[in-house]
Coordinates of C-alpha atoms and ligand atoms in Angstrom, one line a residue:
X1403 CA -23.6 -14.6 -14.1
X1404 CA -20.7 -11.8 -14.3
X1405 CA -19.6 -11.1 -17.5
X1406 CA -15.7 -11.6 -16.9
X1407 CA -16.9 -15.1 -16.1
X1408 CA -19.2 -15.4 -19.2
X1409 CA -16.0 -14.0 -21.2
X1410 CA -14.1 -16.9 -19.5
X1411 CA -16.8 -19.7 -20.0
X1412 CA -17.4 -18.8 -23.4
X1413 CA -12.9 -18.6 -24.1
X1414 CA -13.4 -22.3 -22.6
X1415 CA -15.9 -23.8 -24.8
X1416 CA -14.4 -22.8 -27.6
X1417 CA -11.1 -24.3 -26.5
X1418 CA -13.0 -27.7 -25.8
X1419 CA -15.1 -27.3 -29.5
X1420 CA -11.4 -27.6 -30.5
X1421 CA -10.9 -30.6 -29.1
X1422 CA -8.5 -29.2 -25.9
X1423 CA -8.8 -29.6 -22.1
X1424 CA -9.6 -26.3 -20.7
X1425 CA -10.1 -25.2 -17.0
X1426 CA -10.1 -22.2 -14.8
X1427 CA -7.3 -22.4 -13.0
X1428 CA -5.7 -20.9 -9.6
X1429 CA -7.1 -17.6 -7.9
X1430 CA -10.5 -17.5 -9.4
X1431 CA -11.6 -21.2 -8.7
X1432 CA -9.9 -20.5 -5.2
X1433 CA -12.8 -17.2 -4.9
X1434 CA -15.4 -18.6 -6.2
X1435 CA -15.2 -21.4 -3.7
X1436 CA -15.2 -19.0 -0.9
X1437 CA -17.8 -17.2 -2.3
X1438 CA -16.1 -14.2 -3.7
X1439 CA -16.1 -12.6 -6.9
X1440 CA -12.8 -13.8 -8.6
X1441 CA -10.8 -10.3 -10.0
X1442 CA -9.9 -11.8 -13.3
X1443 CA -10.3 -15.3 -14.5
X1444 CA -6.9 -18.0 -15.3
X1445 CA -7.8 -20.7 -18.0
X1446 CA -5.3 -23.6 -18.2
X1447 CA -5.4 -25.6 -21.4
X1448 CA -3.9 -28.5 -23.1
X1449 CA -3.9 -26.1 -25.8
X1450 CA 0.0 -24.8 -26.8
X1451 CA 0.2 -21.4 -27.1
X1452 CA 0.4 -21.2 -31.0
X1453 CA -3.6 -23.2 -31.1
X1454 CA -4.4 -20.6 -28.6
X1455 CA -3.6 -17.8 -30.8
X1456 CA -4.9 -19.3 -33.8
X1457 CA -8.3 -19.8 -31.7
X1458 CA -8.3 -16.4 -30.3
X1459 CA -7.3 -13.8 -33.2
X1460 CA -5.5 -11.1 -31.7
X1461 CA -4.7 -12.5 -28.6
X1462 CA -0.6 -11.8 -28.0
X1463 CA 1.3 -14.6 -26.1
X1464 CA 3.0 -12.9 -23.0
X1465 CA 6.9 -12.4 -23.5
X1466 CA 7.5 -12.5 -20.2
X1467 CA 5.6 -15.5 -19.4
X1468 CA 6.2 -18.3 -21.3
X1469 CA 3.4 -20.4 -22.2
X1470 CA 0.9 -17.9 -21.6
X1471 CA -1.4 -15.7 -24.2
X1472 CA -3.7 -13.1 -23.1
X1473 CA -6.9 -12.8 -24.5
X1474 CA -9.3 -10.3 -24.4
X1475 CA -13.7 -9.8 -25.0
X1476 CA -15.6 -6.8 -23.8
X1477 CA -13.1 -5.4 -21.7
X1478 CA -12.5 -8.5 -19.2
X1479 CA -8.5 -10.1 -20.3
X1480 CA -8.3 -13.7 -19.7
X1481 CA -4.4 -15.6 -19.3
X1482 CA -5.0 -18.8 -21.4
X1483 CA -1.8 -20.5 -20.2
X1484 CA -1.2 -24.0 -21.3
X1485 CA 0.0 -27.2 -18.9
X1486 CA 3.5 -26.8 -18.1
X1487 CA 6.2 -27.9 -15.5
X1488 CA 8.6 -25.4 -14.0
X1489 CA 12.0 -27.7 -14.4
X1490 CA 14.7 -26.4 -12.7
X1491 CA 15.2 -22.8 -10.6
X1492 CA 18.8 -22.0 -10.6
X1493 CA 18.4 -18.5 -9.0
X1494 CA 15.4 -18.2 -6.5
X1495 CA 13.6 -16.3 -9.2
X1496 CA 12.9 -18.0 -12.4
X1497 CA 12.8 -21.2 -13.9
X1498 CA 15.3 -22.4 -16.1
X1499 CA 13.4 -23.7 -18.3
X1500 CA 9.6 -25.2 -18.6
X1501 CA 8.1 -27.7 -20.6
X1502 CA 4.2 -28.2 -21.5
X1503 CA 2.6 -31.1 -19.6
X1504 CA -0.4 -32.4 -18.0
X1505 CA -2.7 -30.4 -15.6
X1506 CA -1.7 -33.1 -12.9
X1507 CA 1.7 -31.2 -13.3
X1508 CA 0.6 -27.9 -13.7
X1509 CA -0.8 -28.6 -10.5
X1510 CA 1.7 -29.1 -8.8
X1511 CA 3.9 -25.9 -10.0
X1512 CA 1.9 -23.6 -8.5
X1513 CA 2.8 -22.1 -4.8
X1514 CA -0.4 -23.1 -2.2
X1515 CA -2.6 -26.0 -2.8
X1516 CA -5.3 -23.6 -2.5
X1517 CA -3.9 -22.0 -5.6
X1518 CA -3.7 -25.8 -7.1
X1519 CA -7.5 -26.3 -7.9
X1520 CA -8.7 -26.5 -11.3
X1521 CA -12.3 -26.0 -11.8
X1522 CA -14.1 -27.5 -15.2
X1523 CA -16.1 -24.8 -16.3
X1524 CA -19.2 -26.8 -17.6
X1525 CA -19.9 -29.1 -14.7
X1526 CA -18.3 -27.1 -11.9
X1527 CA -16.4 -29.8 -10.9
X1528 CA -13.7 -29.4 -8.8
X1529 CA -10.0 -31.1 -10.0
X1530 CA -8.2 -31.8 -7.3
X1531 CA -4.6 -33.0 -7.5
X1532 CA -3.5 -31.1 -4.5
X1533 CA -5.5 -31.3 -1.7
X1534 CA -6.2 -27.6 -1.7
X1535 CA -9.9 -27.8 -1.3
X1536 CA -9.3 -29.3 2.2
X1537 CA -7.5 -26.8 3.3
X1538 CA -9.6 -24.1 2.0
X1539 CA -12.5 -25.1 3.9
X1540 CA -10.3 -25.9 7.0
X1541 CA -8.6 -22.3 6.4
X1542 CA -5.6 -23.1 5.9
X1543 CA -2.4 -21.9 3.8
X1544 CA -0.2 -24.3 3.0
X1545 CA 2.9 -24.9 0.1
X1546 CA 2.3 -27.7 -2.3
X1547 CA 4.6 -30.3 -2.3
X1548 CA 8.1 -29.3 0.1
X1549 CA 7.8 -26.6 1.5
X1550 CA 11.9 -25.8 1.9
X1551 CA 12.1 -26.8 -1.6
X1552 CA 9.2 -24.6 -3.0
X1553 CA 10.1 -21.1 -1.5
X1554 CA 14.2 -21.9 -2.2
X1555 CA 13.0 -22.0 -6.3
X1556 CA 11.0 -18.9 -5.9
X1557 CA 11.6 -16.6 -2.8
X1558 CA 8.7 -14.1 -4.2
X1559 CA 6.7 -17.0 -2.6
X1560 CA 7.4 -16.1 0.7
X1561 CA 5.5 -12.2 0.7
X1562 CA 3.2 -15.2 -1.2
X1563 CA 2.1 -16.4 1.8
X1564 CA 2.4 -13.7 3.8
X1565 CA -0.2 -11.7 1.6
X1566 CA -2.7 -14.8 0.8
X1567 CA -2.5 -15.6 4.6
X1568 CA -4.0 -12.3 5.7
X1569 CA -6.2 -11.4 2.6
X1570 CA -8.1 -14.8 3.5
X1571 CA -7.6 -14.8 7.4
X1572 CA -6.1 -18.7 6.9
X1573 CA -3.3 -19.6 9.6
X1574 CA 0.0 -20.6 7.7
X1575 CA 0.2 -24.6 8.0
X1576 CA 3.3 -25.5 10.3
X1577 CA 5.7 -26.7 8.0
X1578 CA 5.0 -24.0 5.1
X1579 CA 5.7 -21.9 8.3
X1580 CA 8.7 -23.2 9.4
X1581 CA 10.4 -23.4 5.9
X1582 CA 9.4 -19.5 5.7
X1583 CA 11.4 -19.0 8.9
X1584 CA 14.1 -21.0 7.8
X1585 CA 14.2 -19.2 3.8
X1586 CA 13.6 -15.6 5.3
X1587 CA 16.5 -14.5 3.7
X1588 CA 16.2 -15.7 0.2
X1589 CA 14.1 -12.7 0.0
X1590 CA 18.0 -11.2 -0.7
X1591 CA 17.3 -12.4 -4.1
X1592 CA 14.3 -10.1 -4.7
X1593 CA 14.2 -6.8 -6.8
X1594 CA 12.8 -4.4 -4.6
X1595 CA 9.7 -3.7 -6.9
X1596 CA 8.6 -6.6 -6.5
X1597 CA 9.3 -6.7 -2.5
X1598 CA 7.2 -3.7 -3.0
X1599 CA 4.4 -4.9 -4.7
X1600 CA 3.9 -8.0 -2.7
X1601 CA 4.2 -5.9 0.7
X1602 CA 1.7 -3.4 -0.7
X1603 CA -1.0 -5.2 -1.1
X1604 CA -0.6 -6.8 2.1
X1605 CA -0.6 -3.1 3.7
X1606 CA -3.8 -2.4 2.2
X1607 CA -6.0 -5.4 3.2
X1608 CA -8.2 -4.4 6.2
X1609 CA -6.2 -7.3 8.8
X1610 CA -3.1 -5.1 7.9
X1611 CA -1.8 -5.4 11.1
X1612 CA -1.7 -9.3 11.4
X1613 CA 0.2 -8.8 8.2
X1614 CA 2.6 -6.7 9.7
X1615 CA 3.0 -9.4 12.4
X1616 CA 3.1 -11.8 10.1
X1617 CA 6.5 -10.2 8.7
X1618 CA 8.1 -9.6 11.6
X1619 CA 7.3 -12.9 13.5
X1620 CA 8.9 -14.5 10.2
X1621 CA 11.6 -12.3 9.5
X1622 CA 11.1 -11.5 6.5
X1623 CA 11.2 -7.9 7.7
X1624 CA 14.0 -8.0 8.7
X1625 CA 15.0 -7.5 4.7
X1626 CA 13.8 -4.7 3.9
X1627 CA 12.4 -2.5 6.4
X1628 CA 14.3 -3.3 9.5
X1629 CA 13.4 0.2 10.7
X1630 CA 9.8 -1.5 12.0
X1631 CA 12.1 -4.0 14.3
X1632 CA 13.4 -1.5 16.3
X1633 CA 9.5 0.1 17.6
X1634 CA 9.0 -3.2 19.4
X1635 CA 9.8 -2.7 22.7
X1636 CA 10.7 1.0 22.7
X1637 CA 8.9 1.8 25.9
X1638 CA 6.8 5.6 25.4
X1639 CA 5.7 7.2 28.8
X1640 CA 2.6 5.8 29.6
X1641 CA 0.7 8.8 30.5
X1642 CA 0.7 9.7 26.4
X1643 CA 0.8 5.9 26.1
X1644 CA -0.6 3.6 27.7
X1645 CA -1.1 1.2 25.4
X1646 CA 2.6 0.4 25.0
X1647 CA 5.6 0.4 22.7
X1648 CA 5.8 2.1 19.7
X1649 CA 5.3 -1.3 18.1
X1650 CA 2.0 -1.9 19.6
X1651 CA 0.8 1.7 19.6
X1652 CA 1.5 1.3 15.5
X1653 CA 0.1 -2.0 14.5
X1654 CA -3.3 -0.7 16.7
X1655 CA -3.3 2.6 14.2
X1656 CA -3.2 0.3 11.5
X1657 CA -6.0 -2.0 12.6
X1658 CA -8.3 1.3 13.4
X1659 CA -7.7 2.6 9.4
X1660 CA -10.6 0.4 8.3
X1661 CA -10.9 -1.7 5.3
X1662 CA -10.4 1.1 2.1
X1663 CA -7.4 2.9 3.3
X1664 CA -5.1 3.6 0.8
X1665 CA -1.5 2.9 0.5
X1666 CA 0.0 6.5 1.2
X1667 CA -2.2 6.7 4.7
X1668 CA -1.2 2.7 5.5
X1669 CA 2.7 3.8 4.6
X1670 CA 2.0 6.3 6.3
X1671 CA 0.7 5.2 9.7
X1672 CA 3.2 2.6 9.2
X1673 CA 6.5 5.0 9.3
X1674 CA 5.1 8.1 11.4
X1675 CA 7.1 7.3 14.9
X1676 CA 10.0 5.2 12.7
X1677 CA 12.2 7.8 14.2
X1678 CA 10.9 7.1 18.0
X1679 CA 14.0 4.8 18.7
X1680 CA 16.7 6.8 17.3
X1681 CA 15.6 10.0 18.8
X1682 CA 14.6 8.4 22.4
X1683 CA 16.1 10.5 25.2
X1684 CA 15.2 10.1 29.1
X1685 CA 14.2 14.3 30.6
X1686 CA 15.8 14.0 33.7
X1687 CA 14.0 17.3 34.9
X1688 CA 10.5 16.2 34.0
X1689 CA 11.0 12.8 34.5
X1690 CA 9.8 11.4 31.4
X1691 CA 10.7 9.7 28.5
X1692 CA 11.1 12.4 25.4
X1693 CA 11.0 11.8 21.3
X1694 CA 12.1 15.3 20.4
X1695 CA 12.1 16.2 16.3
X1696 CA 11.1 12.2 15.5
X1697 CA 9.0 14.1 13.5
X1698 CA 11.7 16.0 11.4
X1699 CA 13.8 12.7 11.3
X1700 CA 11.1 10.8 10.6
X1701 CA 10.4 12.2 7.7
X1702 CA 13.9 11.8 6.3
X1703 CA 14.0 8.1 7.7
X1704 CA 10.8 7.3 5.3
X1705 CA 12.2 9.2 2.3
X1706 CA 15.3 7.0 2.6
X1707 CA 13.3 3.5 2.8
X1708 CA 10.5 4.1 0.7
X1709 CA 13.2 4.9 -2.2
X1710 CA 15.3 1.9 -1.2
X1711 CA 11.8 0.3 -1.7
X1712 CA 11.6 2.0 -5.2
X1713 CA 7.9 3.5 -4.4
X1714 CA 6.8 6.1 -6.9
X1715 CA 8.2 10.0 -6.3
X1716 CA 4.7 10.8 -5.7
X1717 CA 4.1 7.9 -3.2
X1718 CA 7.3 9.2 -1.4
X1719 CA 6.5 12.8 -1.3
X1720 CA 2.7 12.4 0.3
X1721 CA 4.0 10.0 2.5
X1722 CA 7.1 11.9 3.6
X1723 CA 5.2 14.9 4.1
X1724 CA 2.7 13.0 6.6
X1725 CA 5.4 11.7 8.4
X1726 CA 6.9 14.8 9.0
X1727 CA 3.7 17.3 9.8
X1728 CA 2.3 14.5 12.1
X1729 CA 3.4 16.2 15.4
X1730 CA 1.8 19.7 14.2
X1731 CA -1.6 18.4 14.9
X1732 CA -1.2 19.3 18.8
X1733 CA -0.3 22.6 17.5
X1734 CA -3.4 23.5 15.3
X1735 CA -5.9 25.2 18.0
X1736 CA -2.8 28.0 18.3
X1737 CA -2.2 28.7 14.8
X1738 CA -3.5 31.9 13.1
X1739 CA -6.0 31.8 10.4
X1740 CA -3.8 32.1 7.9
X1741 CA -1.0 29.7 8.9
X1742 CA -4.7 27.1 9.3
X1743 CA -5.8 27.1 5.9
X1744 CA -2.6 27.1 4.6
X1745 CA -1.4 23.8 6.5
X1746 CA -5.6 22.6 5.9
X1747 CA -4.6 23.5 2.2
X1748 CA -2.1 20.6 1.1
X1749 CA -3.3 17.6 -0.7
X1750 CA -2.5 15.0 1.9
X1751 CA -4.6 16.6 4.5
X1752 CA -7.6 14.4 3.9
X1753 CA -5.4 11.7 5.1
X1754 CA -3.5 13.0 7.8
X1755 CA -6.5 14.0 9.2
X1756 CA -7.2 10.3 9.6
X1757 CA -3.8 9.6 11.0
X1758 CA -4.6 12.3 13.2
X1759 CA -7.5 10.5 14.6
X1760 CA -6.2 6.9 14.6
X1761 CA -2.8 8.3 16.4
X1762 CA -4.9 9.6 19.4
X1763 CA -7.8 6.8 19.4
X1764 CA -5.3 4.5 19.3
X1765 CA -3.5 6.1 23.1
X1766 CA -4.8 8.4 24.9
X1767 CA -8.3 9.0 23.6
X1768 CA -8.0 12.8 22.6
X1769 CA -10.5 14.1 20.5
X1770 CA -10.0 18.1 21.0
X1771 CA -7.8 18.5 18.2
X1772 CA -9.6 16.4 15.8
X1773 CA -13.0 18.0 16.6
X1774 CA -11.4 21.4 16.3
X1775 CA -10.3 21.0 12.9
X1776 CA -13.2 18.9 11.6
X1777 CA -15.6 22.0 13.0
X1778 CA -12.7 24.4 11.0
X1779 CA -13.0 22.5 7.8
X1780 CA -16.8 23.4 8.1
X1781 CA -16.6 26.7 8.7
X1782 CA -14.5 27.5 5.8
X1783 CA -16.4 25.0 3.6
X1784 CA -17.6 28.0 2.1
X1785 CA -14.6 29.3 0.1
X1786 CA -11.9 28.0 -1.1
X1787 CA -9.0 28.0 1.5
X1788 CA -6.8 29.0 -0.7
X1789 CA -9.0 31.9 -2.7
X1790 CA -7.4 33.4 -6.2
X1791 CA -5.1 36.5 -5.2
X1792 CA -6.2 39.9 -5.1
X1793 CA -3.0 41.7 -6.3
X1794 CA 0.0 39.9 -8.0
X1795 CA 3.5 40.7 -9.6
X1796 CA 2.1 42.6 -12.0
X1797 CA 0.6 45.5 -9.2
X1798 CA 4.2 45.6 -8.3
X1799 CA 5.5 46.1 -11.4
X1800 CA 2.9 49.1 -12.0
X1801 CA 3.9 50.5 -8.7
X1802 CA 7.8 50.9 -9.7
X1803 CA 9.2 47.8 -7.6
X1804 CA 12.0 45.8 -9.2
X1805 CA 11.2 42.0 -9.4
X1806 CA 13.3 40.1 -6.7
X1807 CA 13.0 37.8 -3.9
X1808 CA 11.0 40.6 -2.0
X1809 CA 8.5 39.8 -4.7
X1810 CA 7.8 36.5 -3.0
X1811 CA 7.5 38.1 0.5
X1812 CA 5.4 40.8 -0.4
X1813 CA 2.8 39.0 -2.4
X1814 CA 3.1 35.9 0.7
X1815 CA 2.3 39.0 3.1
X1816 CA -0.5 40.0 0.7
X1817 CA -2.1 36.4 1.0
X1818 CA -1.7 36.2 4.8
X1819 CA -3.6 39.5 4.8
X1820 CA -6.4 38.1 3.1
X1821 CA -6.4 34.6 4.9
X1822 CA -6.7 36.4 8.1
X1823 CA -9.9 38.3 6.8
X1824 CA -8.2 41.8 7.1
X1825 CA -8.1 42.5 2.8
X1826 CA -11.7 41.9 1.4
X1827 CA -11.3 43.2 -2.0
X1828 CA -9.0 44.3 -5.0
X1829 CA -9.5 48.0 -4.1
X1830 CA -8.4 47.2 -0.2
X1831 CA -5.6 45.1 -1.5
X1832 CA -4.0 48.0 -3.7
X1833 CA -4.3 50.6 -0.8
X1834 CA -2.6 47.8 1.6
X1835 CA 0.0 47.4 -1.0
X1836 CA 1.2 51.4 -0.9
X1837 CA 1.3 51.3 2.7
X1838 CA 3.5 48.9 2.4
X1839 CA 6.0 50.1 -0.3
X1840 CA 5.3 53.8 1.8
X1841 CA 6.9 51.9 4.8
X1842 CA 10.2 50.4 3.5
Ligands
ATP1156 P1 -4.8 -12.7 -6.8 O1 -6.2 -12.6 -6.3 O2 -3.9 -12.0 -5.9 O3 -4.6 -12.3 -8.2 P2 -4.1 -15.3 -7.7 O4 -4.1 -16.6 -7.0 O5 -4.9 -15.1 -8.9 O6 -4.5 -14.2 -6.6 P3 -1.8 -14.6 -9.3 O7 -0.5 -13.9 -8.9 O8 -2.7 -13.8 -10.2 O9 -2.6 -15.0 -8.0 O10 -1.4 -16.0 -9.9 C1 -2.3 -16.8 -10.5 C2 -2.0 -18.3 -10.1 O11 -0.7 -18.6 -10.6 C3 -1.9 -18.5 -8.6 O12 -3.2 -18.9 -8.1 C4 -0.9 -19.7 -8.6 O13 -1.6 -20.9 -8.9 C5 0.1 -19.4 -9.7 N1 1.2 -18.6 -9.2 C6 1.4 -17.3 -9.2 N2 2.6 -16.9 -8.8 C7 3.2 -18.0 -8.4 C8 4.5 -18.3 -7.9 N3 5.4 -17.4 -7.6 N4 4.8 -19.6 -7.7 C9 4.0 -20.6 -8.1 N5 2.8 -20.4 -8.5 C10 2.4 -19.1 -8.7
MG1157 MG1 -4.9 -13.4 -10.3

């Protein structure tokens, strides 16, 4: 057995040897049923949080959550939340207030009946008060209780079921479905971190792309990135193309990333033509449809939603920086050496290397680009692309100069020198330096 469920069977019994109810609860008993590993394990107890810290020494009850104490054995953290009801929401976010109850109740509280099962962990028995285990072998994903009601309390649950839906491959039952289309924009109500969050870890599953779809099919996109709405139907010229609109030639990228892609390369892949519609111009001369600097804007287009999305500075910068060298990949087989390494040199290159490829697998099938770098990446495996200088301020210091933005071009012409292969040593640096200073 895995220890974080030994941890959690072993937090059970000695809630029980106390005389409590105690189940897993929620996402793990929902896993294990399917077969998967459960991430972390949920206990739900008749147990009120004050006998659930006096069982578990140590263990802090969560501020933010009522009702809920965390407890903790050989690294693996267990909630122990006791039976509650929700009461009232007054604001699409929180409830107003919650009482302790019955796991009948508790049930019922929670968002999709296949997050409703309880699961006794000494028998295995499955408690069933909500029909989820039904609809988890059936595949389906569907709100316990009214749907219109449920998401109008808690508008979080709407990304919800967009994430569940596509982690699990289950369709979205038609009512849950229909209230989601019909509550879209409660999602007005959300903080954008936790927009964020939610549409994250949809990004990042491997069926990313139904995700997207997901969104946009039930407006829920429409809240906060609208951007993606306007790449469905932009036509591209089919020769470049043919797949289709910027919409389509997207959600195939993000089907091709495979199923560990992280989050900068999915935002990325995501937002790299977000300028396409804004930028769209028809070349009467050549006859074609043009996109010119959707690169350039498109890199100002993600800065400005992914900090209306409140990602992480980081987050932003790689991703902006993706977005906006994309187009420079058709360039590399004419750049010099130096200018190479230097653009093979940032930290996002790894991943844009992979846009690369998934931006031309996904249309027109080039591969010269791609195969021209990978072979360049081997051939300078050797060293680092970016090798320690050979002269620095200080050379120019000892050879009279005055420190000043020249500084800055000198030593830059210095590094170019060596990229290119034309200054092998310290000696050959110094002599190239006087020739220099002789000259200006
Ligand atoms: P994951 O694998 O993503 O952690 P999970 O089902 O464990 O899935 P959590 O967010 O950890 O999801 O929540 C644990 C349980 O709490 C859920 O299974 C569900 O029963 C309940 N729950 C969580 N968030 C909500 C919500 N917004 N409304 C109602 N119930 C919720
Ligand atoms: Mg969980």
């Amino acid at each position: 057995m895995p220890e974080a469920r030994n941890v959690a069977v072993s937090f059970a019994h000695r809630l029980r040897d106390a005389g409590h109810l105690a189940y897993f609860a929620g996402g793990c008993v929902r896993d294990h049923l399917l077969g998967k590993e459960p991430k972390d394990y949920d206990i739900a107890t008749s147990a009120t949080p004050a006998e659930v810290v006096r069982l578990f020494p140590g263990a802090n009850e969560v501020g933010a959550h009522f009702g809920v104490v965390i407890a903790k054995s050989k690294g693996h953290m267990v909630e122990i939340a006791t039976f509650r009801t929700d009461g009232s929401y007054h604001d699409g976010r929180r409830p107003a207030e919650v009482a302790f109850s019955t796991p009948e109740e508790d049930a019922h509280r929670r968002d999709f009946t296949i997050n409703g099962l309880f699961e006794d962990p000494e028998s295995g028995e499955i408690i069933d008060h909500v029909g989820g285990r039904a609809d988890l072998e059936a595949g389906v994903l569907r709100a316990i209780g009214n749907p219109v009601h449920r998401f109008a309390e808690d508008s979080l649950r709407l990304l919800r079921a967009v994430r569940f839906s596509t982690k699990l491959g289950f369709e979205i039952e038609a009512g849950t479905w229909a209230a989601m289309r019909e509550h879209a924009d409660g999602l007005k109500r959300i903080a954008a971190e936790r927009i964020r969050d939610e549409f994250s870890r949809t990004l990042v599953l491997p069926a990313r792309a139904r995700g997207l779809d997901l969104l946009v099919d039930s407006g829920l996109i429409r809240h906060f990135l609208p951007e993606v709405l306007d790449l469905i139907g932009c036509e591209q010229p089919p020769e470049w193309h043919p797949e289709g609109d910027v919409y389509v030639h997207t959600r195939i990228m993000l089907e091709m990333l495979g199923d560990h892609a992280p989050l900068e390369l999915c935002l990325a892949v995501l937002l790299h033509d977000i300028a396409k519609p804004p930028t769209r111009t028809f070349d009467e001369d050549a006859g074609r449809i043009r996109f010119n600097g959707h690169d350039a804007l498109g890199a100002t287009m993600t800065e400005v939603i992914l900090r209306r999305l409140k990602y992480p500075n980081e987050t932003i910068d790689s991703v902006t920086t993706m977005v906006g060298r994309h187009m420079q990949f058709m360039n590399v087989q004419q750049m010099r050496t130096a200018k190479l390494k230097r653009f093979m040199a940032t930290p996002t290159f790894p991943l844009e290397l992979e846009l690369h490829r998934v931006d031309c697998a996904s249309s027109n099938g080039f591969t010269e680009n791609l195969d021209f770098l990978l072979g360049k990446r081997e051939e300078f495996a050797a060293e680092p692309l970016i090798p320690p200088p050979l002269i620095t301020g200080r050379d120019l210091i000892a050879r009279g100069l005055k420190p000043g933005p020249h500084f800055k071009e000198l030593l830059e012409s210095a590094q170019t020198e060596q990229l290119e292969g034309r200054l092998g040593s310290r000696e050959h640096a110094l002599e190239w330096l006087l020739d220099q200073i002789k000259d200006s």
